[in-house]
mmCIF file of C-alpha atoms in Angstrom:
data_model
loop_
_atom_site.group_PDB
_atom_site.id
_atom_site.type_symbol
_atom_site.label_atom_id
_atom_site.label_comp_id
_atom_site.label_asym_id
_atom_site.label_seq_id
_atom_site.Cartn_x
_atom_site.Cartn_y
_atom_site.Cartn_z
ATOM 1 C CA MET A 16 -0.156 0.083 -0.041
ATOM 2 C CA VAL A 17 3.004 2.277 0.703
ATOM 3 C CA ILE A 18 4.630 1.909 -2.524
ATOM 4 C CA VAL A 19 1.347 2.434 -4.358
ATOM 5 C CA LEU A 20 0.764 5.706 -2.453
ATOM 6 C CA TRP A 21 4.387 6.727 -3.003
ATOM 7 C CA SER A 22 4.044 5.914 -6.575
ATOM 8 C CA LEU A 23 0.934 7.950 -7.149
ATOM 9 C CA CYS A 24 2.663 10.900 -5.445
ATOM 10 C CA ALA A 25 5.940 10.789 -7.567
ATOM 11 C CA ASP A 26 6.544 13.446 -10.193
ATOM 12 C CA ALA A 27 7.126 12.463 -14.061
ATOM 13 C CA ASN A 28 9.581 13.783 -16.108
ATOM 14 C CA ALA A 29 9.985 13.476 -19.621
ATOM 15 C CA GLY A 30 13.241 11.675 -20.758
ATOM 16 C CA ARG A 31 13.553 14.892 -23.821
ATOM 17 C CA PRO A 32 11.615 17.886 -24.726
ATOM 18 C CA PRO A 33 8.375 17.312 -26.721
ATOM 19 C CA LEU A 34 8.451 17.922 -30.445
ATOM 20 C CA SER A 35 7.335 21.041 -31.875
ATOM 21 C CA PRO A 36 4.629 20.385 -34.434
ATOM 22 C CA GLN A 37 6.034 20.870 -37.796
ATOM 23 C CA ILE A 38 3.613 21.752 -41.050
ATOM 24 C CA GLN A 39 4.843 22.113 -44.520
ATOM 25 C CA ALA A 40 2.938 23.545 -47.371
ATOM 26 C CA HIS A 41 4.129 22.064 -51.067
ATOM 27 C CA GLY A 42 3.404 22.975 -54.273
ATOM 28 C CA GLY A 43 4.720 22.638 -57.899
ATOM 29 C CA ILE A 44 4.354 20.956 -61.331
ATOM 30 C CA SER A 45 3.726 17.073 -61.938
ATOM 31 C CA GLY A 46 3.797 15.200 -64.826
ATOM 32 C CA VAL A 47 2.144 11.704 -65.492
ATOM 33 C CA LYS A 48 2.837 9.197 -68.301
ATOM 34 C CA GLY A 49 1.849 10.225 -71.827
ATOM 35 C CA PRO A 50 2.197 13.273 -73.837
ATOM 36 C CA GLY A 51 1.424 16.697 -72.698
ATOM 37 C CA ASN A 52 0.503 15.395 -69.342
ATOM 38 C CA LEU A 53 1.910 18.376 -67.200
ATOM 39 C CA GLY A 54 -0.076 19.852 -64.284
ATOM 40 C CA VAL A 55 0.204 21.118 -60.729
ATOM 41 C CA SER A 56 0.473 19.682 -57.366
ATOM 42 C CA ALA A 57 0.008 20.886 -54.042
ATOM 43 C CA GLY A 58 -0.304 19.358 -50.334
ATOM 44 C CA VAL A 59 0.059 19.456 -46.528
ATOM 45 C CA GLU A 60 2.635 17.338 -44.749
ATOM 46 C CA SER A 61 2.379 17.333 -40.810
ATOM 47 C CA ARG A 62 5.168 15.473 -38.718
ATOM 48 C CA MET A 63 3.555 13.080 -36.359
ATOM 49 C CA THR A 64 6.917 11.749 -34.704
ATOM 50 C CA ARG A 65 10.587 12.264 -35.475
ATOM 51 C CA TYR A 66 10.452 9.723 -38.271
ATOM 52 C CA VAL A 67 6.605 9.446 -39.185
ATOM 53 C CA ASN A 68 4.462 12.046 -40.959
ATOM 54 C CA VAL A 69 1.508 12.145 -42.942
ATOM 55 C CA ASP A 70 1.127 14.094 -46.584
ATOM 56 C CA ILE A 71 -2.225 15.131 -47.757
ATOM 57 C CA GLY A 72 -2.514 16.433 -51.583
ATOM 58 C CA GLY A 73 -3.633 16.309 -54.781
ATOM 59 C CA PHE A 74 -2.719 16.792 -58.535
ATOM 60 C CA TYR A 75 -4.369 18.378 -61.529
ATOM 61 C CA THR A 76 -3.379 17.680 -65.075
ATOM 62 C CA PHE A 77 -4.412 20.556 -67.537
ATOM 63 C CA ASN A 78 -4.362 18.738 -70.897
ATOM 64 C CA ALA A 79 -6.692 15.797 -71.512
ATOM 65 C CA ASN A 80 -5.709 15.205 -74.864
ATOM 66 C CA PRO A 81 -9.083 14.673 -76.123
ATOM 67 C CA ASP A 82 -7.952 13.944 -79.939
ATOM 68 C CA LEU A 83 -5.370 11.656 -79.073
ATOM 69 C CA PHE A 84 -6.383 8.333 -78.889
ATOM 70 C CA ILE A 85 -4.656 4.853 -78.816
ATOM 71 C CA ASP A 86 -5.620 1.891 -80.888
ATOM 72 C CA GLY A 87 -4.880 -1.597 -80.232
ATOM 73 C CA GLY A 88 -2.499 -2.883 -77.524
ATOM 74 C CA ASP A 89 -2.937 -3.517 -74.171
ATOM 75 C CA PRO A 90 -6.305 -2.368 -72.693
ATOM 76 C CA ALA A 91 -4.283 -0.827 -69.674
ATOM 77 C CA SER A 92 -2.371 1.389 -72.164
ATOM 78 C CA HIS A 93 -5.540 3.204 -73.067
ATOM 79 C CA PHE A 94 -5.993 4.794 -69.576
ATOM 80 C CA ARG A 95 -4.286 8.383 -68.707
ATOM 81 C CA LEU A 96 -4.301 9.400 -65.274
ATOM 82 C CA ARG A 97 -5.398 12.901 -65.084
ATOM 83 C CA HIS A 98 -6.263 14.168 -61.379
ATOM 84 C CA GLY A 99 -6.001 12.590 -58.041
ATOM 85 C CA ALA A 100 -5.930 13.182 -54.219
ATOM 86 C CA TYR A 101 -4.135 11.084 -51.519
ATOM 87 C CA VAL A 102 -3.596 10.598 -47.710
ATOM 88 C CA ALA A 103 0.040 8.969 -47.591
ATOM 89 C CA PRO A 104 1.776 8.176 -44.394
ATOM 90 C CA GLY A 105 5.537 8.361 -44.833
ATOM 91 C CA LEU A 106 8.760 7.128 -42.886
ATOM 92 C CA ARG A 107 11.733 9.377 -43.062
ATOM 93 C CA LEU A 108 14.964 7.875 -43.425
ATOM 94 C CA PRO A 109 17.079 8.810 -40.397
ATOM 95 C CA HIS A 110 20.394 10.592 -41.116
ATOM 96 C CA ARG A 111 22.760 13.200 -39.990
ATOM 97 C CA GLN A 112 21.978 16.800 -40.942
ATOM 98 C CA PRO A 113 24.295 19.657 -42.153
ATOM 99 C CA ALA A 114 24.080 22.865 -40.440
ATOM 100 C CA ASN A 115 22.693 25.462 -42.924
ATOM 101 C CA ALA A 116 20.904 23.122 -45.364
ATOM 102 C CA THR A 117 18.834 19.756 -44.173
ATOM 103 C CA TRP A 118 17.904 16.929 -46.519
ATOM 104 C CA ASP A 119 15.424 14.229 -45.876
ATOM 105 C CA VAL A 120 14.614 10.904 -47.953
ATOM 106 C CA THR A 121 10.724 10.044 -47.405
ATOM 107 C CA ALA A 122 9.156 6.612 -48.566
ATOM 108 C CA ARG A 123 5.429 6.814 -48.421
ATOM 109 C CA VAL A 124 2.538 4.834 -49.344
ATOM 110 C CA GLY A 125 -1.173 5.507 -48.855
ATOM 111 C CA PRO A 126 -4.498 5.126 -50.274
ATOM 112 C CA GLY A 127 -5.992 7.720 -52.833
ATOM 113 C CA VAL A 128 -8.757 8.542 -55.641
ATOM 114 C CA VAL A 129 -7.943 9.239 -59.320
ATOM 115 C CA TRP A 130 -9.493 10.302 -61.998
ATOM 116 C CA ALA A 131 -8.534 8.556 -65.467
ATOM 117 C CA ALA A 132 -9.537 9.142 -69.046
ATOM 118 C CA ASP A 133 -10.052 6.204 -71.512
ATOM 119 C CA LEU A 134 -8.431 6.894 -74.778
ATOM 120 C CA SER A 135 -9.673 3.933 -76.889
ATOM 121 C CA PRO A 136 -10.918 5.011 -80.328
ATOM 122 C CA ASP A 137 -14.515 4.404 -79.171
ATOM 123 C CA HIS A 138 -14.400 6.705 -76.274
ATOM 124 C CA VAL A 139 -12.362 9.495 -77.145
ATOM 125 C CA SER A 140 -15.636 11.174 -78.414
ATOM 126 C CA LEU A 141 -16.631 11.435 -75.147
ATOM 127 C CA GLU A 142 -14.920 14.631 -74.203
ATOM 128 C CA GLY A 143 -14.305 15.533 -70.723
ATOM 129 C CA HIS A 144 -15.235 12.114 -69.565
ATOM 130 C CA LEU A 145 -13.164 10.765 -66.665
ATOM 131 C CA GLU A 146 -13.381 7.653 -64.740
ATOM 132 C CA LEU A 147 -13.076 7.854 -60.957
ATOM 133 C CA ASP A 148 -11.605 4.922 -59.125
ATOM 134 C CA ALA A 149 -9.834 4.135 -55.786
ATOM 135 C CA ALA A 150 -6.179 3.907 -56.121
ATOM 136 C CA LEU A 151 -3.150 3.139 -53.869
ATOM 137 C CA MET A 152 0.081 5.500 -54.305
ATOM 138 C CA GLY A 153 3.719 4.607 -53.501
ATOM 139 C CA ALA A 154 6.472 7.307 -53.917
ATOM 140 C CA LEU A 155 10.210 8.082 -52.948
ATOM 141 C CA GLU A 156 10.741 11.764 -52.055
ATOM 142 C CA GLY A 157 13.859 13.459 -51.539
ATOM 143 C CA GLN A 158 13.637 17.259 -49.836
ATOM 144 C CA LEU A 159 16.591 20.074 -49.543
ATOM 145 C CA LEU A 160 15.471 22.709 -46.966
ATOM 146 C CA TYR A 161 17.515 25.717 -46.578
ATOM 147 C CA LYS A 162 17.680 27.175 -42.981
ATOM 148 C CA ASP A 163 15.053 24.590 -42.043
ATOM 149 C CA GLN A 164 12.243 26.712 -43.844
ATOM 150 C CA ILE A 165 12.058 26.778 -47.587
ATOM 151 C CA GLY A 166 13.301 24.631 -50.177
ATOM 152 C CA LEU A 167 12.646 22.065 -53.063
ATOM 153 C CA ARG A 168 11.134 18.473 -52.982
ATOM 154 C CA ALA A 169 11.167 16.093 -56.043
ATOM 155 C CA SER A 170 9.303 12.737 -55.529
ATOM 156 C CA ALA A 171 8.999 9.775 -57.987
ATOM 157 C CA ARG A 172 5.179 7.960 -57.488
ATOM 158 C CA ALA A 173 3.549 5.011 -58.632
ATOM 159 C CA TRP A 174 -0.195 5.080 -58.696
ATOM 160 C CA PHE A 175 -2.130 1.610 -58.797
ATOM 161 C CA PHE A 176 -5.837 1.604 -59.898
ATOM 162 C CA VAL A 177 -8.154 -0.621 -61.669
ATOM 163 C CA PRO A 178 -10.535 0.951 -63.966
ATOM 164 C CA PHE A 179 -13.495 -0.661 -65.733
ATOM 165 C CA TYR A 180 -12.884 -1.349 -69.487
ATOM 166 C CA ILE A 181 -16.234 -0.966 -71.162
ATOM 167 C CA ASP A 182 -14.882 -2.857 -74.586
ATOM 168 C CA THR A 183 -14.323 -5.924 -72.844
ATOM 169 C CA LEU A 184 -16.565 -5.616 -69.835
ATOM 170 C CA THR A 185 -13.604 -6.139 -67.418
ATOM 171 C CA ASP A 186 -11.545 -4.467 -64.852
ATOM 172 C CA VAL A 187 -7.944 -3.650 -65.993
ATOM 173 C CA PRO A 188 -5.193 -3.141 -63.422
ATOM 174 C CA VAL A 189 -3.401 -0.013 -64.279
ATOM 175 C CA LEU A 190 0.055 1.217 -62.940
ATOM 176 C CA THR A 191 1.261 4.701 -63.981
ATOM 177 C CA PRO A 192 4.521 6.486 -62.866
ATOM 178 C CA GLN A 193 4.088 10.248 -61.907
ATOM 179 C CA VAL A 194 6.870 12.804 -61.005
ATOM 180 C CA THR A 195 6.788 15.954 -59.062
ATOM 181 C CA THR A 196 8.916 18.833 -58.255
ATOM 182 C CA GLU A 197 7.626 21.463 -55.638
ATOM 183 C CA LEU A 198 8.705 24.097 -53.367
ATOM 184 C CA VAL A 199 8.252 23.775 -49.992
ATOM 185 C CA TRP A 200 7.429 26.140 -47.078
ATOM 186 C CA LYS A 201 7.992 24.800 -43.359
ATOM 187 C CA PHE A 202 5.941 26.568 -40.981
#
């Protein structure tokens, strides 16, 4: 009984100071597989622990190439990634940091939603028609920050989604690469 009462009255001291919250806003250009598929990307990343963060973002592609179509070949090659949104936890790879410029490499995987265009000859006439699908996004990101506040971030992403291909009435698995280059502001 004495030990229990003594432990309830004891002060608790943390071993190290708590981490201050760090939020990063990022935005820039993105490119997906195919001709003329440049767009913009933006998002917000929040640190959860020293090594884990969560990124919430999306991208928008300007040119939907309504007159471009793909004849024949694999049905997966008919689908072009246009727009998307994601929530992706990331794991920061630990390393020593230099004094003035810090750099990070982060691997992330998370769910998302994408809009894809079907560019088969029978569906190009449906201008503006995009199919909405659930997706899985995996990425490897590199980031360089100057004075721990502003910087540049580049990422290579892979999007996996399964659209419905109306010509064969089947689901078609599609894996599409995407690259982004963004400015980062940490606050």
